[in-house]
Amino acid sequence: MKIKNIFLSATILASTVIANAQELPYQEPPKEIKEIALAKLSPIIDFSEDYKWMLQLERAPYYSVSELAQPELRLAGIRINPETFSESRQRGYVGVTLVNMETKLERVIEGFPDQSIILNINWSPQSDKIIFFVKEGDGVYLYQCITTDNKAVKLSNRKINACFGTSLFWINNNEILTLAIPENIGNAPVGSTVPQGAIVQENSGKAQAARTYQDLLKNKFDESLFDYYFTSEIIKINNQGSLSTGIKGVITSVSLSPNKELLFVEKTHKPYSYIVPISNFPTTLSVTDINGKLIKTIAEIPLVITAMGYDTTSPYPRNFGWRPDKPATLFWTEAQDNGDPKKNKTEYADIIYQQTFPFTDVKKEVVKTKLRSYGVQWGNDSLALITESSAATRLVKTSCFKPGSDKDPVPLFEFSRDDNYNNPGRPHVVKNQYDKYVLYTNKKNNQLLLLSDGASPEGNMPYLSLYDITKKKNTILWRCKAPYYETISRIKDPVKLEIITARQSITEPVNFFIRQIKSNKVKQLTNFPNPYPSMKGVSKEQIRYKREDGVDLTATVYLPAGYSKEKDGRLPVIMWAYPREYKSASDTAQVRGSKYTFTSISYGSPIFWVKKGYCVMDNVEMPIVGGNGVEPNDNFTEQLVMNAEAAAKVIHEMGVGDTSRLAVGGHSYGAFMTANLLVHTNLFKAGIARSGAYNRTLTPFGFQAETRTYWQAPEVYNAMSPFMYADKLNGALLLIHGELDNNSGTFPIQSERFFQALKGHGATVRYVVLPLESHGYSAKENILHMLYETDSWLEKYVK
C-alpha cells in the first residue's frame, strides 16, 4: 500500500519547488577540459552518386542558451520551432566545400544567408546539382548549386514544412517534389487564457496500456496548433517556379513510385490522442497520380495502441512501400495474430502482400514469416531477402525467396541479435533503372556482396565478403588490418571491387581512402588533423576480465600522458557505463567495439578527466543476463553489483586504480545504474547521474527491454528503483537533468523526487537543472556548466 501511494502522489504532482534552490550563474570547467569540449571537429563527408564529387559539410557548433530560448512548441511527441515550421534544436551544417575527386580542387559553396543552417542535402540523379534545405530566420527554403559553379541560389520562395523533417523526390533531373507550407495559411491560432471546459479522457473497459510519453497533446487548443503547423501540401519545383499538386493535409509520409508517375501518401487525421504520439494517430493511406488526382484509398488505419509484451505490433496493415524493382507495385505487412502473439497462436506471424497499379486486383501474397517480419530487401523477380525476428528469444533469421513463389523461403543466416560474431553483415545494394536501391547480385542470382562489422574475439575488424547463396559459403574479399579500424563507407564499383573506406587508429582521426581490392592500390582522399592535440600521449587499452559468475567483460582504460604506475602510484578512477540486457551468457561475453579506434570526445564523455589525472574506465560493460525462463531484470541488482565489483577488482589488480577513490557515472539508463550502485554498494565515493529515471513505478507500462507492467512484476519494479532505497545512499551523488527532457520515461520529476527523498534522509546530493535542455544537451553554456559541475564534484569527493 505504501508503494501504491508513492506512485499515485508522484504522478499527480507534475513539478516541485526545491527547498533552498538558487540560480547559479553559468560556470566553466578548467581550461584543459574546455579546450577539448570546444574543439572543432572534422567535417561530415558525402559523395555524389557518380563519385566525381565529394562534399565536406562543416558541423554547426553548439547552440547558445539564447537560441534554445527561441519559441518552441511541443505537440504530439514532436518539438518544433513555430517561426520556421521545422523541428527545433537541429544542429545541421554551417559551411560546405565541394571537392573534385579527380583534380582534388576544393571550392567553398557561397550564397547561403548569414546565420543560416543547412539541414539536409540531396544530389540530383545525374550528380550535377545539389539541393540544400536551408533554415533561415523566417523559415526553411530550398537552395540549389550546380557542380560547375560554387554559388548556391534560392530555388523557390515557397517555404518548406519541415516539422516532420525534410523530404525531397526527383521526378527528373530538373524537377523535384517536396512538402511546403500551404499558401495563404493565415495566422496561427491564438489560445484563450480562460478555460472553455474540462479536459476529459475516458476508457470503456478496453485495456490500452501505453508507455509514458513526453510532449503529448493536452487540449483542443493543442489540436488546433497541431493542425496549423503540421499541415503541408505537396508541390513541384523546377527552375521556372513551383506548382501545387493539390494534395494537402497533415502529411506524415510521401513516396514516389519507381516509374515517377504515382505518389503514396500517408495523412493523419482526427480523432487525435492525448496518451500516445503522432505515430499512433489514425491514418489514411492513398495513391494519387503525380498531379494529385486520387487513384485509390489503400487503407484506413484507426488509432493504434499496441498490446504490451514481446513481438507485439499493430493489428492493422503496416510498413507500406513501393517495390523498388517494379514500376508501380505497393507492398505491405499484415499480422496474422492480430498483433499479439501471446493471445493469438498462429502458424505464421506475418504475411507480406503486394498490389500493382491500378490496384483493382485482389492483393497477392508475396511471402509469409513464422517470426515477426522486419523487412524485405528486394532484388528482382528471382531474388529477394526477408528478415524475421523474435524479440522474446532475440533470434534473427534471414532467408531468400522468389517473390510470389509458393516455395518456402530458403534460410541463409540465423543468429541471436546479441551474437555479433555470427552476424554476416548487410547485403550491398545498387541503384537500378528506376534509380532505386536493390540487392546487388550476379546474373545467376546466387551471389551477394556482404558488408560486415567483423566482430570477433579480437574486436571489430570490418570486412567485405562474397556470399554464395547456393553453397552457403562466405569468402572474405577484404578485411581491415591492425593497427587500424577501417570501415567501408561506399562500394564505388562492385565489379572492379573499388571501395571508399573510413580509416582511423588510436592516434589518427578518421580519414577517407579509395581502395582497389584486386590490385591492392590505395589513394588517400582526406587529411583531417587531430582535433585534440592536447590528448597526445594519453594511453588507451581495451581490457578483458571476468565477473564472479564467470561472465566475460570488457572496458576501455585511459591513462594520463606520461603516467607511470611505479612513479605516480594509483590514480582516482571514473567508471562510465550503460547497462544492457542479454538472453545468454555466451552472447554477453563477446568482445564489442575495437581497440584501434580514434578517441572522439563528445560533451557527455568521461574521457575529459584523464587530463585531470584520473584513470578513466569507459564503456565498462554492465550486462544483465537472463535465459532459461528467467527475465534479465529478475536479478538486475545482483548482476549490476557483480559487474561493478569486477571492474573495481581488475583496475586494482592492474596497479593503476585506487579503489578507495572510485566514481561511477552515466546518462539516462546509465544514470539509473549509477543511482542503483550508490544505494546497493559502498564501492564508490561519488556518482554522476545525468537525465535518469529512479522510480520505476512512474514508468508502470514498461521501460528499456522490460515488457512486463508494474502490476505483473511489482517486485521487479520496486527492487530496481533506487528511489525505494533513498535511505541507503553511500557516497555523494550529483544529479543533472535537462529542464525540458523529451525522453520517454525520464521526466524531470524523476530527479526532482529522488533529490527530495535523498535530502530527506540526510544524503550528500546536489541537483542541477540545465535550463531549456532536452534529454541530450545542446547549449554551449549548459554543456560547459555541466562539465564544471562534474569536475567540481569529482575534485571534492573523489580526488
PDB file of C-alpha atoms in Angstrom, residues 194-323:
ATOM      1  CA  VAL A 194      -9.746  31.334 -19.816  1.00  0.00           C
ATOM      2  CA  PRO A 195     -10.559  27.583 -19.918  1.00  0.00           C
ATOM      3  CA  GLN A 196     -13.547  26.676 -22.055  1.00  0.00           C
ATOM      4  CA  GLY A 197     -14.267  23.448 -20.207  1.00  0.00           C
ATOM      5  CA  ALA A 198     -12.864  20.373 -18.539  1.00  0.00           C
ATOM      6  CA  ILE A 199     -10.328  18.052 -20.188  1.00  0.00           C
ATOM      7  CA  VAL A 200     -11.880  14.591 -20.205  1.00  0.00           C
ATOM      8  CA  GLN A 201     -10.383  11.239 -21.109  1.00  0.00           C
ATOM      9  CA  GLU A 202     -12.374   8.026 -20.911  1.00  0.00           C
ATOM     10  CA  ASN A 203     -11.857   4.319 -21.399  1.00  0.00           C
ATOM     11  CA  SER A 204     -14.710   1.869 -21.923  1.00  0.00           C
ATOM     12  CA  GLY A 205     -13.328  -1.286 -20.387  1.00  0.00           C
ATOM     13  CA  LYS A 206     -10.709  -1.990 -23.075  1.00  0.00           C
ATOM     14  CA  ALA A 207      -7.088  -2.480 -21.993  1.00  0.00           C
ATOM     15  CA  GLN A 208      -4.961   0.214 -23.675  1.00  0.00           C
ATOM     16  CA  ALA A 209      -1.638   0.186 -21.878  1.00  0.00           C
ATOM     17  CA  ALA A 210       0.870   2.748 -23.154  1.00  0.00           C
ATOM     18  CA  ARG A 211       4.358   3.656 -22.064  1.00  0.00           C
ATOM     19  CA  THR A 212       4.999   7.120 -20.669  1.00  0.00           C
ATOM     20  CA  TYR A 213       5.499   9.711 -23.423  1.00  0.00           C
ATOM     21  CA  GLN A 214       6.513  13.353 -23.375  1.00  0.00           C
ATOM     22  CA  ASP A 215       5.133  16.336 -25.286  1.00  0.00           C
ATOM     23  CA  LEU A 216       1.659  14.940 -25.949  1.00  0.00           C
ATOM     24  CA  LEU A 217      -1.406  16.927 -26.986  1.00  0.00           C
ATOM     25  CA  LYS A 218      -3.273  18.193 -23.931  1.00  0.00           C
ATOM     26  CA  ASN A 219      -6.384  20.007 -25.138  1.00  0.00           C
ATOM     27  CA  LYS A 220      -8.339  21.353 -28.117  1.00  0.00           C
ATOM     28  CA  PHE A 221      -6.042  24.339 -28.454  1.00  0.00           C
ATOM     29  CA  ASP A 222      -3.066  21.993 -28.823  1.00  0.00           C
ATOM     30  CA  GLU A 223      -5.026  20.160 -31.517  1.00  0.00           C
ATOM     31  CA  SER A 224      -5.593  23.416 -33.409  1.00  0.00           C
ATOM     32  CA  LEU A 225      -1.887  24.265 -33.184  1.00  0.00           C
ATOM     33  CA  PHE A 226      -1.003  20.774 -34.368  1.00  0.00           C
ATOM     34  CA  ASP A 227      -3.273  21.117 -37.415  1.00  0.00           C
ATOM     35  CA  TYR A 228      -1.908  24.555 -38.238  1.00  0.00           C
ATOM     36  CA  TYR A 229       1.805  23.768 -38.061  1.00  0.00           C
ATOM     37  CA  PHE A 230       1.831  20.199 -39.334  1.00  0.00           C
ATOM     38  CA  THR A 231      -0.460  20.730 -42.337  1.00  0.00           C
ATOM     39  CA  SER A 232       1.510  20.809 -45.589  1.00  0.00           C
ATOM     40  CA  GLU A 233       0.968  20.439 -49.309  1.00  0.00           C
ATOM     41  CA  ILE A 234       2.960  18.556 -51.906  1.00  0.00           C
ATOM     42  CA  ILE A 235       4.450  20.853 -54.527  1.00  0.00           C
ATOM     43  CA  LYS A 236       6.580  20.506 -57.643  1.00  0.00           C
ATOM     44  CA  ILE A 237       9.569  22.806 -58.053  1.00  0.00           C
ATOM     45  CA  ASN A 238      11.731  23.431 -61.104  1.00  0.00           C
ATOM     46  CA  ASN A 239      13.755  26.319 -62.464  1.00  0.00           C
ATOM     47  CA  GLN A 240      10.568  28.060 -63.586  1.00  0.00           C
ATOM     48  CA  GLY A 241       8.952  28.091 -60.143  1.00  0.00           C
ATOM     49  CA  SER A 242       6.593  25.973 -58.054  1.00  0.00           C
ATOM     50  CA  LEU A 243       3.233  24.279 -58.653  1.00  0.00           C
ATOM     51  CA  SER A 244       0.892  22.727 -56.090  1.00  0.00           C
ATOM     52  CA  THR A 245      -0.355  19.181 -56.668  1.00  0.00           C
ATOM     53  CA  GLY A 246      -3.416  19.935 -54.557  1.00  0.00           C
ATOM     54  CA  ILE A 247      -2.506  17.224 -52.042  1.00  0.00           C
ATOM     55  CA  LYS A 248      -2.878  18.864 -48.658  1.00  0.00           C
ATOM     56  CA  GLY A 249      -3.244  17.756 -45.038  1.00  0.00           C
ATOM     57  CA  VAL A 250      -1.220  16.529 -42.077  1.00  0.00           C
ATOM     58  CA  ILE A 251       1.039  14.505 -44.369  1.00  0.00           C
ATOM     59  CA  THR A 252       3.253  12.209 -42.288  1.00  0.00           C
ATOM     60  CA  SER A 253       4.890  10.450 -45.230  1.00  0.00           C
ATOM     61  CA  VAL A 254       5.026  10.586 -49.013  1.00  0.00           C
ATOM     62  CA  SER A 255       6.923   8.429 -51.514  1.00  0.00           C
ATOM     63  CA  LEU A 256       7.292   8.494 -55.288  1.00  0.00           C
ATOM     64  CA  SER A 257       6.744   5.317 -57.310  1.00  0.00           C
ATOM     65  CA  PRO A 258       9.783   3.956 -59.178  1.00  0.00           C
ATOM     66  CA  ASN A 259       8.253   4.956 -62.538  1.00  0.00           C
ATOM     67  CA  LYS A 260       7.859   8.532 -61.199  1.00  0.00           C
ATOM     68  CA  GLU A 261       4.132   8.577 -62.025  1.00  0.00           C
ATOM     69  CA  LEU A 262       2.408   7.900 -58.680  1.00  0.00           C
ATOM     70  CA  LEU A 263       2.554   9.069 -55.090  1.00  0.00           C
ATOM     71  CA  PHE A 264       1.853   7.032 -51.954  1.00  0.00           C
ATOM     72  CA  VAL A 265       0.621   9.448 -49.303  1.00  0.00           C
ATOM     73  CA  GLU A 266       0.027   8.937 -45.589  1.00  0.00           C
ATOM     74  CA  LYS A 267      -2.164  11.517 -43.832  1.00  0.00           C
ATOM     75  CA  THR A 268      -3.020  11.531 -40.152  1.00  0.00           C
ATOM     76  CA  HIS A 269      -6.390  12.821 -39.028  1.00  0.00           C
ATOM     77  CA  LYS A 270      -8.709  13.217 -36.044  1.00  0.00           C
ATOM     78  CA  PRO A 271      -9.653  11.928 -33.547  1.00  0.00           C
ATOM     79  CA  TYR A 272      -6.262  12.643 -32.038  1.00  0.00           C
ATOM     80  CA  SER A 273      -4.975  11.096 -28.831  1.00  0.00           C
ATOM     81  CA  TYR A 274      -3.723  12.655 -25.610  1.00  0.00           C
ATOM     82  CA  ILE A 275      -1.947   9.496 -24.416  1.00  0.00           C
ATOM     83  CA  VAL A 276       0.192   8.465 -27.424  1.00  0.00           C
ATOM     84  CA  PRO A 277       2.250  10.425 -30.005  1.00  0.00           C
ATOM     85  CA  ILE A 278       1.505  11.076 -33.663  1.00  0.00           C
ATOM     86  CA  SER A 279       2.930   7.745 -34.832  1.00  0.00           C
ATOM     87  CA  ASN A 280      -0.163   6.115 -33.329  1.00  0.00           C
ATOM     88  CA  PHE A 281      -2.766   8.552 -34.694  1.00  0.00           C
ATOM     89  CA  PRO A 282      -5.436   7.497 -37.235  1.00  0.00           C
ATOM     90  CA  THR A 283      -4.069   7.480 -40.781  1.00  0.00           C
ATOM     91  CA  THR A 284      -5.427   7.444 -44.328  1.00  0.00           C
ATOM     92  CA  LEU A 285      -3.200   5.745 -46.893  1.00  0.00           C
ATOM     93  CA  SER A 286      -3.809   6.580 -50.536  1.00  0.00           C
ATOM     94  CA  VAL A 287      -2.277   6.587 -54.010  1.00  0.00           C
ATOM     95  CA  THR A 288      -2.529   9.607 -56.320  1.00  0.00           C
ATOM     96  CA  ASP A 289      -1.030  10.439 -59.671  1.00  0.00           C
ATOM     97  CA  ILE A 290       1.861  12.866 -59.911  1.00  0.00           C
ATOM     98  CA  ASN A 291      -0.567  15.775 -60.300  1.00  0.00           C
ATOM     99  CA  GLY A 292      -2.595  14.933 -57.198  1.00  0.00           C
ATOM    100  CA  LYS A 293      -5.542  13.014 -58.685  1.00  0.00           C
ATOM    101  CA  LEU A 294      -6.739  10.287 -56.308  1.00  0.00           C
ATOM    102  CA  ILE A 295      -6.242   6.799 -57.735  1.00  0.00           C
ATOM    103  CA  LYS A 296      -7.301   4.733 -54.715  1.00  0.00           C
ATOM    104  CA  THR A 297      -7.592   4.872 -50.944  1.00  0.00           C
ATOM    105  CA  ILE A 298      -5.471   1.903 -49.920  1.00  0.00           C
ATOM    106  CA  ALA A 299      -6.317   1.688 -46.210  1.00  0.00           C
ATOM    107  CA  GLU A 300      -7.821   3.491 -43.234  1.00  0.00           C
ATOM    108  CA  ILE A 301      -5.819   2.819 -40.065  1.00  0.00           C
ATOM    109  CA  PRO A 302      -7.509   3.817 -36.781  1.00  0.00           C
ATOM    110  CA  LEU A 303      -5.764   4.926 -33.596  1.00  0.00           C
ATOM    111  CA  VAL A 304      -3.225   2.229 -32.678  1.00  0.00           C
ATOM    112  CA  ILE A 305      -2.201   1.337 -29.143  1.00  0.00           C
ATOM    113  CA  THR A 306      -0.299  -1.930 -29.372  1.00  0.00           C
ATOM    114  CA  ALA A 307      -0.508  -4.581 -26.686  1.00  0.00           C
ATOM    115  CA  MET A 308       2.292  -4.899 -24.138  1.00  0.00           C
ATOM    116  CA  GLY A 309       4.739  -7.765 -24.486  1.00  0.00           C
ATOM    117  CA  TYR A 310       7.363  -9.191 -26.789  1.00  0.00           C
ATOM    118  CA  ASP A 311       6.797  -9.145 -30.561  1.00  0.00           C
ATOM    119  CA  THR A 312       3.540  -7.200 -30.418  1.00  0.00           C
ATOM    120  CA  THR A 313       2.695  -4.923 -33.306  1.00  0.00           C
ATOM    121  CA  SER A 314      -0.189  -3.131 -34.973  1.00  0.00           C
ATOM    122  CA  PRO A 315      -3.174  -5.378 -35.786  1.00  0.00           C
ATOM    123  CA  TYR A 316      -3.647  -3.346 -38.991  1.00  0.00           C
ATOM    124  CA  PRO A 317      -1.653  -3.331 -42.256  1.00  0.00           C
ATOM    125  CA  ARG A 318       1.772  -1.737 -41.704  1.00  0.00           C
ATOM    126  CA  ASN A 319       5.146  -0.996 -43.335  1.00  0.00           C
ATOM    127  CA  PHE A 320       3.864   0.099 -46.743  1.00  0.00           C
ATOM    128  CA  GLY A 321       6.293   0.822 -49.543  1.00  0.00           C
ATOM    129  CA  TRP A 322       6.922   0.700 -53.288  1.00  0.00           C
ATOM    130  CA  ARG A 323       8.719  -2.352 -54.632  1.00  0.00           C
TER     131      ARG A 323
END
